Coordinates of C-alpha atoms in Angstrom, one line a residue:
Chain O
A1 CA 95.6 9.2 -79.9
Q2 CA 96.2 11.3 -82.8
S3 CA 94.8 14.8 -83.5
V4 CA 95.4 18.1 -85.1
T5 CA 94.8 21.7 -84.1
Q6 CA 94.4 24.3 -86.7
L7 CA 95.4 27.8 -85.4
G8 CA 93.1 30.4 -86.7
S9 CA 89.7 29.7 -88.4
H10 CA 90.1 32.6 -90.9
V11 CA 93.1 33.8 -92.6
S12 CA 92.9 36.8 -95.0
V13 CA 95.8 37.7 -97.4
S14 CA 96.2 40.2 -100.5
E15 CA 96.9 38.6 -103.9
G16 CA 100.3 38.0 -104.3
A17 CA 101.3 37.7 -100.7
L18 CA 102.6 34.7 -98.7
V19 CA 100.1 32.1 -97.4
L20 CA 100.7 30.7 -94.2
L21 CA 98.0 28.3 -92.5
R22 CA 99.2 26.7 -89.3
C23 CA 98.6 23.1 -88.0
N24 CA 99.9 21.3 -85.0
Y25 CA 99.6 17.6 -84.3
S26 CA 99.5 15.4 -81.6
S27 CA 100.7 11.9 -81.9
S28 CA 102.2 8.9 -79.9
V29 CA 103.5 7.5 -83.1
P30 CA 105.1 8.8 -86.0
P31 CA 102.4 10.6 -87.6
Y32 CA 101.0 10.5 -91.4
L33 CA 99.8 14.1 -91.9
F34 CA 97.9 15.6 -94.6
W35 CA 96.4 18.8 -96.0
Y36 CA 93.0 19.1 -97.8
V37 CA 91.4 21.9 -99.4
Q38 CA 87.7 22.2 -100.0
Y39 CA 86.3 24.7 -102.7
P40 CA 82.8 25.9 -102.1
N41 CA 80.2 23.2 -102.9
Q42 CA 82.6 20.7 -103.6
G43 CA 84.4 17.7 -101.7
L44 CA 87.8 17.4 -100.1
Q45 CA 90.8 17.4 -102.6
L46 CA 94.2 16.3 -101.3
L47 CA 96.8 18.9 -101.4
L48 CA 99.8 17.0 -100.1
K49 CA 100.8 14.4 -97.4
Y50 CA 103.7 13.8 -95.2
T51 CA 104.7 10.0 -94.8
S52 CA 108.1 10.5 -93.4
A53 CA 110.2 10.3 -96.7
A54 CA 110.9 13.9 -96.6
T55 CA 110.0 16.8 -94.1
L56 CA 109.6 19.3 -96.9
V57 CA 106.5 18.3 -99.1
K58 CA 105.5 19.9 -102.1
G59 CA 101.9 19.7 -103.2
I60 CA 99.6 21.0 -106.0
N61 CA 98.9 24.4 -106.9
G62 CA 102.4 25.8 -105.6
F63 CA 101.3 24.8 -102.0
E64 CA 104.0 23.0 -99.8
A65 CA 104.3 22.1 -96.0
E66 CA 107.2 21.5 -93.6
F67 CA 107.2 18.8 -91.0
K68 CA 108.9 19.9 -87.7
K69 CA 109.0 17.3 -85.2
S70 CA 110.4 19.6 -82.5
E71 CA 107.6 22.0 -83.0
T72 CA 105.1 19.1 -83.5
S73 CA 104.0 21.4 -86.4
F74 CA 102.9 20.9 -90.2
H75 CA 102.3 24.2 -91.5
L76 CA 100.9 24.7 -94.8
T77 CA 102.5 27.6 -97.1
K78 CA 102.4 29.2 -100.5
P79 CA 104.6 32.0 -101.5
S80 CA 102.0 34.0 -103.6
A81 CA 98.3 33.8 -103.2
H82 CA 96.0 33.7 -106.1
M83 CA 92.3 34.7 -106.1
S84 CA 91.6 31.1 -107.0
D85 CA 93.4 29.9 -103.8
A86 CA 90.0 30.9 -101.6
A87 CA 88.6 27.9 -100.0
E88 CA 88.7 26.0 -96.7
Y89 CA 91.8 23.9 -95.8
F90 CA 92.0 21.2 -93.4
C91 CA 94.8 19.6 -91.9
A92 CA 94.5 16.0 -90.9
V93 CA 96.2 13.2 -89.3
R94 CA 95.7 9.4 -89.8
G95 CA 94.2 7.9 -86.6
N96 CA 94.9 4.4 -85.2
N97 CA 92.1 2.9 -87.1
N98 CA 93.1 4.5 -90.5
D99 CA 90.5 7.3 -90.3
M100 CA 91.1 10.8 -91.0
R101 CA 91.4 13.0 -87.9
F102 CA 90.7 16.7 -89.1
G103 CA 91.3 19.9 -87.8
A104 CA 88.2 22.5 -87.6
G105 CA 89.5 24.0 -90.7
T106 CA 91.0 27.5 -91.8
R107 CA 89.2 29.6 -94.4
L108 CA 91.2 31.5 -96.7
T109 CA 90.1 34.7 -98.2
V110 CA 92.5 36.4 -100.8
K111 CA 91.6 40.0 -101.4
P112 CA 92.5 41.7 -104.8
Chain B
G1 CA 88.4 8.5 -114.5
A2 CA 85.3 8.0 -112.4
G3 CA 85.7 9.3 -108.8
V4 CA 83.7 8.6 -105.7
S5 CA 80.2 9.4 -106.4
Q6 CA 77.5 9.9 -103.9
S7 CA 73.6 10.3 -104.1
P8 CA 71.6 12.0 -103.6
S9 CA 73.5 15.3 -103.5
N10 CA 70.8 16.8 -101.3
K11 CA 68.1 15.3 -99.2
V12 CA 65.5 17.3 -97.1
T13 CA 63.6 15.4 -94.8
E14 CA 61.2 15.5 -91.8
K15 CA 62.2 14.7 -88.2
G16 CA 61.5 11.4 -87.4
K17 CA 61.8 9.8 -91.0
D18 CA 64.5 7.5 -92.1
V19 CA 66.9 8.2 -94.9
E20 CA 69.4 6.3 -96.8
L21 CA 72.7 7.7 -98.4
R22 CA 74.8 6.1 -101.1
C23 CA 78.4 5.7 -101.8
D24 CA 79.8 4.4 -104.8
P25 CA 83.7 4.3 -104.4
I26 CA 86.3 4.3 -107.0
S27 CA 86.7 0.7 -108.6
G28 CA 89.2 -1.5 -107.0
H29 CA 89.4 0.4 -103.6
T30 CA 89.1 -1.7 -100.8
A31 CA 88.7 0.6 -98.1
L32 CA 85.7 3.1 -97.7
Y33 CA 84.9 5.6 -95.1
W34 CA 82.0 7.8 -93.9
Y35 CA 82.6 11.3 -92.4
R36 CA 80.1 14.0 -91.4
Q37 CA 80.7 17.5 -91.8
S38 CA 78.7 20.0 -89.6
L39 CA 78.7 23.4 -88.4
G40 CA 80.5 23.6 -85.0
Q41 CA 81.6 19.8 -85.2
G42 CA 84.0 20.0 -88.2
L43 CA 84.5 16.9 -90.2
E44 CA 84.0 13.7 -87.9
F45 CA 84.7 10.1 -88.7
L46 CA 81.6 7.9 -88.7
I47 CA 82.5 4.2 -89.9
Y48 CA 85.2 2.3 -92.0
F49 CA 85.0 -0.7 -94.1
Q50 CA 88.4 -2.7 -95.1
G51 CA 87.7 -5.6 -97.6
N52 CA 85.7 -8.4 -95.9
S53 CA 86.7 -7.4 -92.5
A54 CA 84.0 -6.3 -89.8
P55 CA 83.7 -2.6 -89.9
D56 CA 85.1 0.0 -87.6
K57 CA 81.9 1.6 -86.2
S58 CA 83.7 3.5 -83.5
G59 CA 82.6 6.7 -84.9
L60 CA 79.0 6.6 -85.3
P61 CA 77.1 9.0 -82.9
S62 CA 74.0 6.8 -81.8
D63 CA 72.4 3.4 -82.7
R64 CA 70.3 5.5 -85.1
F65 CA 73.1 5.3 -87.7
S66 CA 74.3 2.1 -89.5
A67 CA 76.3 1.3 -92.6
E68 CA 76.2 -1.3 -94.9
R69 CA 78.7 -2.4 -97.8
T70 CA 77.6 -4.7 -100.2
G71 CA 80.0 -7.0 -102.4
G72 CA 82.8 -4.8 -101.2
S73 CA 81.9 -2.0 -103.1
V74 CA 78.9 0.4 -102.7
S75 CA 77.9 1.6 -99.4
T76 CA 74.8 2.7 -97.8
L77 CA 74.5 4.8 -94.7
T78 CA 71.2 4.7 -92.9
I79 CA 69.9 6.9 -90.4
Q80 CA 66.6 6.0 -88.5
R81 CA 64.1 8.5 -86.9
T82 CA 66.2 11.7 -88.1
Q83 CA 66.8 14.4 -85.5
Q84 CA 67.6 18.3 -86.5
E85 CA 71.0 17.7 -85.3
D86 CA 71.6 15.1 -88.0
S87 CA 71.7 18.0 -90.4
A88 CA 75.2 17.8 -91.9
V89 CA 77.1 17.2 -95.2
Y90 CA 77.7 13.5 -95.3
L91 CA 80.9 12.7 -97.2
C92 CA 82.4 9.3 -98.3
A93 CA 86.0 8.4 -99.2
S94 CA 87.6 5.4 -100.4
S95 CA 91.1 4.3 -100.7
L96 CA 93.3 1.8 -102.4
G97 CA 93.9 -0.1 -99.2
G98 CA 93.7 0.8 -95.5
G99 CA 97.3 1.7 -94.9
P100 CA 97.9 5.0 -93.3
H101 CA 99.8 6.2 -96.3
N102 CA 96.9 5.4 -99.0
E103 CA 95.4 8.8 -100.2
Q104 CA 91.7 8.9 -99.2
F105 CA 89.7 10.3 -102.5
F106 CA 86.5 12.2 -101.3
G107 CA 83.0 12.3 -103.1
P108 CA 81.1 15.6 -103.2
G109 CA 79.1 14.7 -100.3
T110 CA 75.3 14.5 -99.5
R111 CA 73.7 17.6 -98.0
L112 CA 71.1 16.3 -95.3
T113 CA 68.7 18.9 -93.9
V114 CA 66.1 17.6 -91.1
L115 CA 63.1 19.9 -90.9

């Protein structure tokens, strides 16, 4: 069965600093991996997805993620944090039934 | 263009009452999913509809939960005899197809509070 684990329920960075949100996956088949962002009182918005075409995936708002099979990881990064990046971020893997299996989420706080 | 819409946005009900939550997927999307987002449980898959196939109900937590999708479009999630632990945000998503590479587009959710 497919699953993901997000390391760190809360991450705090200063504006302009590197953002690194960690996600490790478990899958018996080549995984389809996703990162979603949820702003307060809003629905989930897709940031980026990995579908085996390229290991480094670029998404919206300057975010990117690298698929590392040897580490079973799909960490999300952004070189320079903006105040507007404050939100909750969810890593997800597509399940056998095409459902989305989400991690517990990481709340990102950006300090001025 | 119109995204996934859900209604109501907020629902407060008393324990033991039935509730119906509605989802309007993006036009043309054949796949529709319901998820529940609650404190301590994160985001949980509930049910999946794909075209005219029988739905995948493997995520429904109890037989008090059911869902329909009429005409391959609008879906209704029904919770009978609501309990306080049913309080959560219920999210609906749709995608162009059921394949694993298809992006799921999420609605804003319905916040259910059971008193």
